[in-house]
Amino acid sequence: MHSHVGVAGVDLLADVCGALFHEADGVLLVADLHLEKGSSFARRGLMLPPYDTAATLAKLGAVVARTRPRLVVALGDSFHDRAGASRMGEADRAALAALQAGRDWVWLAGNHDPAPPKGLGGTTAATWSLGPLTLRHEPLPGAPAGEIAGHLHPVAIVAGAGGAVRRRAFVSDGTRCIMPAFGAYAGGLNFRHPAFAGLLKEGRRIAHALGRDRVYAIPESRCLAGA
């Protein structure tokens, strides 16, 4: 189900759903939930099935049940836009409240949701420290070791017997890590795209790609460039 990811000497479990778990401290990390993306598109006349929030929360509920964290930290872009929290239906609000019950919850600010969500519990922050780790939404060029971020929605493309396979992936060089997007409707960007330049050390990057039932650690040399 998971792969071990070392970040600045800290051992983390990369779950097949796209979450990171710090087992020693009982802290679960997720990035880029993009809740209410479907309803955001609908407001602009682009109709998508309105089930993304429910699907994302169900997946989050499954990993919360597996890991039983004491703290969940959502690394920004938890909502697709500033008004996303206000559009959540009652059933989704109840599902989120059930996930928050009995544990601490932190919403980090993202570029899609810089303001705290209203009436949804938890606390808000720009960054969060977890021992030697610094959690934030957008990775910073030249950041010191220990940074864990989201924002770029990394995917890995790997050649297989039946053709190239594209998978969401954690990407790490051992000192920093960029997490995949967790949201059901979130897209992805090849981690070999120039947008990742200067964030992780090229040649040392490992993609922890999400398979159907396990996470595969794949060295950069085996991953394809391109879209």
PDB file of C-alpha atoms in Angstrom:
ATOM      1  CA  MET A   1       0.000   0.000   0.000  1.00  0.00           C
ATOM      2  CA  HIS A   2       2.812   2.440   0.702  1.00  0.00           C
ATOM      3  CA  SER A   3       6.423   3.362   0.034  1.00  0.00           C
ATOM      4  CA  HIS A   4       8.951   4.875   2.421  1.00  0.00           C
ATOM      5  CA  VAL A   5       9.999   8.423   1.546  1.00  0.00           C
ATOM      6  CA  GLY A   6      12.931   9.978   3.385  1.00  0.00           C
ATOM      7  CA  VAL A   7      12.902  13.769   3.673  1.00  0.00           C
ATOM      8  CA  ALA A   8      15.777  15.436   5.535  1.00  0.00           C
ATOM      9  CA  GLY A   9      16.279  12.321   7.646  1.00  0.00           C
ATOM     10  CA  VAL A  10      12.590  11.895   8.467  1.00  0.00           C
ATOM     11  CA  ASP A  11      10.889   8.658   7.416  1.00  0.00           C
ATOM     12  CA  LEU A  12       7.424   9.132   5.935  1.00  0.00           C
ATOM     13  CA  LEU A  13       4.956   6.652   4.463  1.00  0.00           C
ATOM     14  CA  ALA A  14       3.642   7.537   1.011  1.00  0.00           C
ATOM     15  CA  ASP A  15       0.148   6.051   0.853  1.00  0.00           C
ATOM     16  CA  VAL A  16      -1.295   4.757  -2.417  1.00  0.00           C
ATOM     17  CA  CYS A  17      -4.120   7.294  -2.122  1.00  0.00           C
ATOM     18  CA  GLY A  18      -1.677  10.217  -2.343  1.00  0.00           C
ATOM     19  CA  ALA A  19      -1.232  11.119   1.341  1.00  0.00           C
ATOM     20  CA  LEU A  20       1.955  11.194   3.420  1.00  0.00           C
ATOM     21  CA  PHE A  21       1.927   9.795   6.945  1.00  0.00           C
ATOM     22  CA  HIS A  22       4.431  10.615   9.672  1.00  0.00           C
ATOM     23  CA  GLU A  23       3.842   7.485  11.709  1.00  0.00           C
ATOM     24  CA  ALA A  24       6.032   8.449  14.648  1.00  0.00           C
ATOM     25  CA  ASP A  25       4.009  11.613  15.329  1.00  0.00           C
ATOM     26  CA  GLY A  26       0.647  10.462  13.949  1.00  0.00           C
ATOM     27  CA  VAL A  27       0.450  13.264  11.374  1.00  0.00           C
ATOM     28  CA  LEU A  28      -1.277  12.840   8.010  1.00  0.00           C
ATOM     29  CA  LEU A  29      -0.473  15.211   5.125  1.00  0.00           C
ATOM     30  CA  VAL A  30      -2.604  15.816   2.039  1.00  0.00           C
ATOM     31  CA  ALA A  31      -2.234  18.449  -0.669  1.00  0.00           C
ATOM     32  CA  ASP A  32      -4.461  20.054  -3.277  1.00  0.00           C
ATOM     33  CA  LEU A  33      -7.848  18.594  -2.406  1.00  0.00           C
ATOM     34  CA  HIS A  34      -9.501  21.153  -4.722  1.00  0.00           C
ATOM     35  CA  LEU A  35     -12.884  20.587  -3.100  1.00  0.00           C
ATOM     36  CA  GLU A  36     -15.833  22.021  -5.056  1.00  0.00           C
ATOM     37  CA  LYS A  37     -13.937  22.164  -8.337  1.00  0.00           C
ATOM     38  CA  GLY A  38     -16.982  20.727 -10.092  1.00  0.00           C
ATOM     39  CA  SER A  39     -19.274  23.451  -8.764  1.00  0.00           C
ATOM     40  CA  SER A  40     -16.654  26.097  -9.601  1.00  0.00           C
ATOM     41  CA  PHE A  41     -16.623  24.978 -13.223  1.00  0.00           C
ATOM     42  CA  ALA A  42     -20.436  24.849 -13.271  1.00  0.00           C
ATOM     43  CA  ARG A  43     -20.585  28.528 -12.303  1.00  0.00           C
ATOM     44  CA  ARG A  44     -18.652  29.269 -15.490  1.00  0.00           C
ATOM     45  CA  GLY A  45     -20.906  27.111 -17.638  1.00  0.00           C
ATOM     46  CA  LEU A  46     -18.513  24.129 -17.815  1.00  0.00           C
ATOM     47  CA  MET A  47     -20.562  21.233 -16.540  1.00  0.00           C
ATOM     48  CA  LEU A  48     -18.787  18.462 -14.664  1.00  0.00           C
ATOM     49  CA  PRO A  49     -20.462  15.748 -12.575  1.00  0.00           C
ATOM     50  CA  PRO A  50     -20.939  17.381  -9.139  1.00  0.00           C
ATOM     51  CA  TYR A  51     -19.466  14.514  -7.154  1.00  0.00           C
ATOM     52  CA  ASP A  52     -15.806  15.482  -6.773  1.00  0.00           C
ATOM     53  CA  THR A  53     -16.068  16.732  -3.188  1.00  0.00           C
ATOM     54  CA  ALA A  54     -17.834  13.577  -2.020  1.00  0.00           C
ATOM     55  CA  ALA A  55     -15.316  11.358  -3.855  1.00  0.00           C
ATOM     56  CA  THR A  56     -12.319  13.234  -2.443  1.00  0.00           C
ATOM     57  CA  LEU A  57     -13.670  13.162   1.108  1.00  0.00           C
ATOM     58  CA  ALA A  58     -14.443   9.446   0.806  1.00  0.00           C
ATOM     59  CA  LYS A  59     -10.852   8.758  -0.264  1.00  0.00           C
ATOM     60  CA  LEU A  60      -9.582  10.921   2.583  1.00  0.00           C
ATOM     61  CA  GLY A  61     -11.868   9.076   4.982  1.00  0.00           C
ATOM     62  CA  ALA A  62     -10.363   5.755   3.905  1.00  0.00           C
ATOM     63  CA  VAL A  63      -6.789   6.827   4.629  1.00  0.00           C
ATOM     64  CA  VAL A  64      -7.824   8.450   7.921  1.00  0.00           C
ATOM     65  CA  ALA A  65      -9.412   5.140   8.929  1.00  0.00           C
ATOM     66  CA  ARG A  66      -6.224   3.260   8.000  1.00  0.00           C
ATOM     67  CA  THR A  67      -3.789   5.565   9.755  1.00  0.00           C
ATOM     68  CA  ARG A  68      -5.860   7.070  12.603  1.00  0.00           C
ATOM     69  CA  PRO A  69      -3.846  10.308  12.737  1.00  0.00           C
ATOM     70  CA  ARG A  70      -3.912  12.697  15.664  1.00  0.00           C
ATOM     71  CA  LEU A  71      -3.398  15.610  13.242  1.00  0.00           C
ATOM     72  CA  VAL A  72      -4.289  16.211   9.593  1.00  0.00           C
ATOM     73  CA  VAL A  73      -2.529  19.006   7.697  1.00  0.00           C
ATOM     74  CA  ALA A  74      -3.985  20.040   4.331  1.00  0.00           C
ATOM     75  CA  LEU A  75      -1.226  21.766   2.341  1.00  0.00           C
ATOM     76  CA  GLY A  76      -3.277  24.409   0.541  1.00  0.00           C
ATOM     77  CA  ASP A  77      -5.671  24.561  -2.400  1.00  0.00           C
ATOM     78  CA  SER A  78      -8.028  22.531  -0.261  1.00  0.00           C
ATOM     79  CA  PHE A  79     -10.834  24.411  -2.043  1.00  0.00           C
ATOM     80  CA  HIS A  80     -10.809  25.228  -5.727  1.00  0.00           C
ATOM     81  CA  ASP A  81     -11.699  28.882  -5.162  1.00  0.00           C
ATOM     82  CA  ARG A  82     -12.325  31.366  -2.378  1.00  0.00           C
ATOM     83  CA  ALA A  83     -16.061  30.609  -2.238  1.00  0.00           C
ATOM     84  CA  GLY A  84     -15.682  26.833  -2.391  1.00  0.00           C
ATOM     85  CA  ALA A  85     -16.357  26.242   1.308  1.00  0.00           C
ATOM     86  CA  SER A  86     -19.636  28.148   1.108  1.00  0.00           C
ATOM     87  CA  ARG A  87     -20.876  25.901  -1.724  1.00  0.00           C
ATOM     88  CA  MET A  88     -20.370  22.617   0.127  1.00  0.00           C
ATOM     89  CA  GLY A  89     -23.560  20.638   0.602  1.00  0.00           C
ATOM     90  CA  GLU A  90     -24.751  19.489   3.999  1.00  0.00           C
ATOM     91  CA  ALA A  91     -23.780  15.849   3.408  1.00  0.00           C
ATOM     92  CA  ASP A  92     -20.205  16.849   2.506  1.00  0.00           C
ATOM     93  CA  ARG A  93     -20.009  19.183   5.497  1.00  0.00           C
ATOM     94  CA  ALA A  94     -21.098  16.351   7.748  1.00  0.00           C
ATOM     95  CA  ALA A  95     -18.517  14.004   6.196  1.00  0.00           C
ATOM     96  CA  LEU A  96     -15.751  16.559   6.784  1.00  0.00           C
ATOM     97  CA  ALA A  97     -16.883  17.150  10.373  1.00  0.00           C
ATOM     98  CA  ALA A  98     -16.743  13.393  11.002  1.00  0.00           C
ATOM     99  CA  LEU A  99     -13.161  13.291   9.710  1.00  0.00           C
ATOM    100  CA  GLN A 100     -12.195  16.174  11.995  1.00  0.00           C
ATOM    101  CA  ALA A 101     -13.821  14.722  15.099  1.00  0.00           C
ATOM    102  CA  GLY A 102     -11.331  13.701  17.774  1.00  0.00           C
ATOM    103  CA  ARG A 103      -8.231  15.056  16.006  1.00  0.00           C
ATOM    104  CA  ASP A 104      -6.521  18.344  15.219  1.00  0.00           C
ATOM    105  CA  TRP A 105      -6.851  19.764  11.730  1.00  0.00           C
ATOM    106  CA  VAL A 106      -4.814  22.474   9.985  1.00  0.00           C
ATOM    107  CA  TRP A 107      -5.667  24.236   6.724  1.00  0.00           C
ATOM    108  CA  LEU A 108      -2.605  25.812   5.067  1.00  0.00           C
ATOM    109  CA  ALA A 109      -3.281  28.718   2.722  1.00  0.00           C
ATOM    110  CA  GLY A 110      -3.000  28.057  -1.012  1.00  0.00           C
ATOM    111  CA  ASN A 111      -3.126  30.219  -4.106  1.00  0.00           C
ATOM    112  CA  HIS A 112      -6.697  29.070  -4.830  1.00  0.00           C
ATOM    113  CA  ASP A 113      -7.839  29.500  -1.217  1.00  0.00           C
ATOM    114  CA  PRO A 114      -5.689  32.128   0.523  1.00  0.00           C
ATOM    115  CA  ALA A 115      -8.410  32.959   3.058  1.00  0.00           C
ATOM    116  CA  PRO A 116      -9.417  30.530   5.833  1.00  0.00           C
ATOM    117  CA  PRO A 117     -12.521  28.418   5.124  1.00  0.00           C
ATOM    118  CA  LYS A 118     -15.407  29.672   7.242  1.00  0.00           C
ATOM    119  CA  GLY A 119     -17.383  27.420   9.531  1.00  0.00           C
ATOM    120  CA  LEU A 120     -15.547  24.203   8.733  1.00  0.00           C
ATOM    121  CA  GLY A 121     -13.454  23.653  11.837  1.00  0.00           C
ATOM    122  CA  GLY A 122      -9.715  23.386  12.220  1.00  0.00           C
ATOM    123  CA  THR A 123      -7.088  26.097  12.372  1.00  0.00           C
ATOM    124  CA  THR A 124      -5.347  27.954   9.557  1.00  0.00           C
ATOM    125  CA  ALA A 125      -1.736  28.892   8.889  1.00  0.00           C
ATOM    126  CA  ALA A 126       0.607  29.900   6.083  1.00  0.00           C
ATOM    127  CA  THR A 127       3.183  27.221   6.982  1.00  0.00           C
ATOM    128  CA  TRP A 128       3.482  24.486   9.578  1.00  0.00           C
ATOM    129  CA  SER A 129       6.537  22.962  11.253  1.00  0.00           C
ATOM    130  CA  LEU A 130       6.838  19.269  11.979  1.00  0.00           C
ATOM    131  CA  GLY A 131      10.210  18.704  13.630  1.00  0.00           C
ATOM    132  CA  PRO A 132      12.819  19.488  10.936  1.00  0.00           C
ATOM    133  CA  LEU A 133      10.108  19.612   8.259  1.00  0.00           C
ATOM    134  CA  THR A 134       8.458  22.766   6.937  1.00  0.00           C
ATOM    135  CA  LEU A 135       5.054  22.301   5.332  1.00  0.00           C
ATOM    136  CA  ARG A 136       3.707  24.859   2.865  1.00  0.00           C
ATOM    137  CA  HIS A 137       1.607  25.011  -0.259  1.00  0.00           C
ATOM    138  CA  GLU A 138       3.998  26.253  -2.918  1.00  0.00           C
ATOM    139  CA  PRO A 139       7.594  24.961  -3.053  1.00  0.00           C
ATOM    140  CA  LEU A 140      10.184  27.735  -2.922  1.00  0.00           C
ATOM    141  CA  PRO A 141      13.355  27.783  -5.050  1.00  0.00           C
ATOM    142  CA  GLY A 142      16.358  27.484  -2.772  1.00  0.00           C
ATOM    143  CA  ALA A 143      14.330  26.423   0.263  1.00  0.00           C
ATOM    144  CA  PRO A 144      16.342  24.596   2.925  1.00  0.00           C
ATOM    145  CA  ALA A 145      16.142  20.862   3.469  1.00  0.00           C
ATOM    146  CA  GLY A 146      12.932  19.587   4.992  1.00  0.00           C
ATOM    147  CA  GLU A 147      10.404  21.369   2.798  1.00  0.00           C
ATOM    148  CA  ILE A 148       7.232  19.460   1.881  1.00  0.00           C
ATOM    149  CA  ALA A 149       4.853  21.198  -0.503  1.00  0.00           C
ATOM    150  CA  GLY A 150       2.168  20.647  -3.102  1.00  0.00           C
ATOM    151  CA  HIS A 151       0.906  23.100  -5.742  1.00  0.00           C
ATOM    152  CA  LEU A 152       2.533  21.575  -8.846  1.00  0.00           C
ATOM    153  CA  HIS A 153       0.471  18.349  -8.971  1.00  0.00           C
ATOM    154  CA  PRO A 154       3.413  16.137 -10.022  1.00  0.00           C
ATOM    155  CA  VAL A 155       2.940  13.070 -12.190  1.00  0.00           C
ATOM    156  CA  ALA A 156       5.457  10.551 -13.511  1.00  0.00           C
ATOM    157  CA  ILE A 157       5.376   9.044 -17.000  1.00  0.00           C
ATOM    158  CA  VAL A 158       6.963   5.625 -17.337  1.00  0.00           C
ATOM    159  CA  ALA A 159       7.340   3.446 -20.423  1.00  0.00           C
ATOM    160  CA  GLY A 160       5.670   0.067 -20.095  1.00  0.00           C
ATOM    161  CA  ALA A 161       5.059  -2.981 -22.266  1.00  0.00           C
ATOM    162  CA  GLY A 162       1.695  -1.622 -23.348  1.00  0.00           C
ATOM    163  CA  GLY A 163       2.852   1.972 -23.783  1.00  0.00           C
ATOM    164  CA  ALA A 164       3.558   4.907 -21.505  1.00  0.00           C
ATOM    165  CA  VAL A 165       1.829   5.021 -18.137  1.00  0.00           C
ATOM    166  CA  ARG A 166       1.047   8.333 -16.445  1.00  0.00           C
ATOM    167  CA  ARG A 167       0.582   8.338 -12.664  1.00  0.00           C
ATOM    168  CA  ARG A 168       0.310  10.887  -9.901  1.00  0.00           C
ATOM    169  CA  ALA A 169       3.480  10.796  -7.844  1.00  0.00           C
ATOM    170  CA  PHE A 170       5.343  12.075  -4.824  1.00  0.00           C
ATOM    171  CA  VAL A 171       8.687  13.435  -6.018  1.00  0.00           C
ATOM    172  CA  SER A 172      11.659  13.670  -3.662  1.00  0.00           C
ATOM    173  CA  ASP A 173      15.420  14.072  -3.831  1.00  0.00           C
ATOM    174  CA  GLY A 174      15.885  13.017  -0.211  1.00  0.00           C
ATOM    175  CA  THR A 175      15.947  16.557   1.145  1.00  0.00           C
ATOM    176  CA  ARG A 176      12.605  17.938  -0.082  1.00  0.00           C
ATOM    177  CA  CYS A 177       9.341  16.470  -1.359  1.00  0.00           C
ATOM    178  CA  ILE A 178       6.523  17.673  -3.616  1.00  0.00           C
ATOM    179  CA  MET A 179       3.224  15.897  -3.065  1.00  0.00           C
ATOM    180  CA  PRO A 180       0.696  14.827  -5.691  1.00  0.00           C
ATOM    181  CA  ALA A 181      -2.718  16.437  -5.881  1.00  0.00           C
ATOM    182  CA  PHE A 182      -5.241  14.506  -3.779  1.00  0.00           C
ATOM    183  CA  GLY A 183      -8.442  15.892  -5.306  1.00  0.00           C
ATOM    184  CA  ALA A 184     -10.608  13.760  -7.581  1.00  0.00           C
ATOM    185  CA  TYR A 185     -10.685  16.365 -10.367  1.00  0.00           C
ATOM    186  CA  ALA A 186      -7.140  17.717  -9.976  1.00  0.00           C
ATOM    187  CA  GLY A 187      -4.882  17.505 -13.028  1.00  0.00           C
ATOM    188  CA  GLY A 188      -1.166  16.785 -13.119  1.00  0.00           C
ATOM    189  CA  LEU A 189       2.158  18.039 -14.478  1.00  0.00           C
ATOM    190  CA  ASN A 190       5.124  15.862 -15.451  1.00  0.00           C
ATOM    191  CA  PHE A 191       7.782  16.344 -12.773  1.00  0.00           C
ATOM    192  CA  ARG A 192      10.378  16.620 -15.550  1.00  0.00           C
ATOM    193  CA  HIS A 193       8.654  19.814 -16.746  1.00  0.00           C
ATOM    194  CA  PRO A 194      10.747  23.019 -16.409  1.00  0.00           C
ATOM    195  CA  ALA A 195       8.346  24.231 -13.701  1.00  0.00           C
ATOM    196  CA  PHE A 196      10.144  21.850 -11.318  1.00  0.00           C
ATOM    197  CA  ALA A 197      13.609  23.172 -12.171  1.00  0.00           C
ATOM    198  CA  GLY A 198      15.572  24.410  -9.167  1.00  0.00           C
ATOM    199  CA  LEU A 199      13.244  22.786  -6.644  1.00  0.00           C
ATOM    200  CA  LEU A 200      14.727  19.292  -6.430  1.00  0.00           C
ATOM    201  CA  LYS A 201      18.175  18.083  -7.434  1.00  0.00           C
ATOM    202  CA  GLU A 202      18.031  16.699 -10.948  1.00  0.00           C
ATOM    203  CA  GLY A 203      19.482  13.223 -11.233  1.00  0.00           C
ATOM    204  CA  ARG A 204      18.568  12.464  -7.621  1.00  0.00           C
ATOM    205  CA  ARG A 205      14.812  12.763  -7.969  1.00  0.00           C
ATOM    206  CA  ILE A 206      12.708   9.684  -7.265  1.00  0.00           C
ATOM    207  CA  ALA A 207       9.066   9.475  -8.269  1.00  0.00           C
ATOM    208  CA  HIS A 208       6.929   7.505  -5.852  1.00  0.00           C
ATOM    209  CA  ALA A 209       4.178   6.754  -8.348  1.00  0.00           C
ATOM    210  CA  LEU A 210       0.672   5.790  -7.274  1.00  0.00           C
ATOM    211  CA  GLY A 211      -0.406   2.443  -8.666  1.00  0.00           C
ATOM    212  CA  ARG A 212      -3.737   0.715  -8.209  1.00  0.00           C
ATOM    213  CA  ASP A 213      -2.795  -0.974  -4.957  1.00  0.00           C
ATOM    214  CA  ARG A 214       0.773   0.082  -4.139  1.00  0.00           C
ATOM    215  CA  VAL A 215       3.312   2.876  -4.512  1.00  0.00           C
ATOM    216  CA  TYR A 216       6.262   2.320  -6.883  1.00  0.00           C
ATOM    217  CA  ALA A 217       9.591   4.075  -6.280  1.00  0.00           C
ATOM    218  CA  ILE A 218      10.967   4.922  -9.740  1.00  0.00           C
ATOM    219  CA  PRO A 219      14.288   6.717 -10.344  1.00  0.00           C
ATOM    220  CA  GLU A 220      14.256   9.789 -12.543  1.00  0.00           C
ATOM    221  CA  SER A 221      16.307   7.992 -15.199  1.00  0.00           C
ATOM    222  CA  ARG A 222      13.351   5.698 -15.916  1.00  0.00           C
ATOM    223  CA  CYS A 223      10.810   8.487 -16.208  1.00  0.00           C
ATOM    224  CA  LEU A 224       9.960  10.079 -19.539  1.00  0.00           C
ATOM    225  CA  ALA A 225       9.947  13.755 -20.393  1.00  0.00           C
ATOM    226  CA  GLY A 226       7.022  15.295 -22.265  1.00  0.00           C
ATOM    227  CA  ALA A 227       3.436  16.114 -21.476  1.00  0.00           C
TER     228      ALA A 227
END
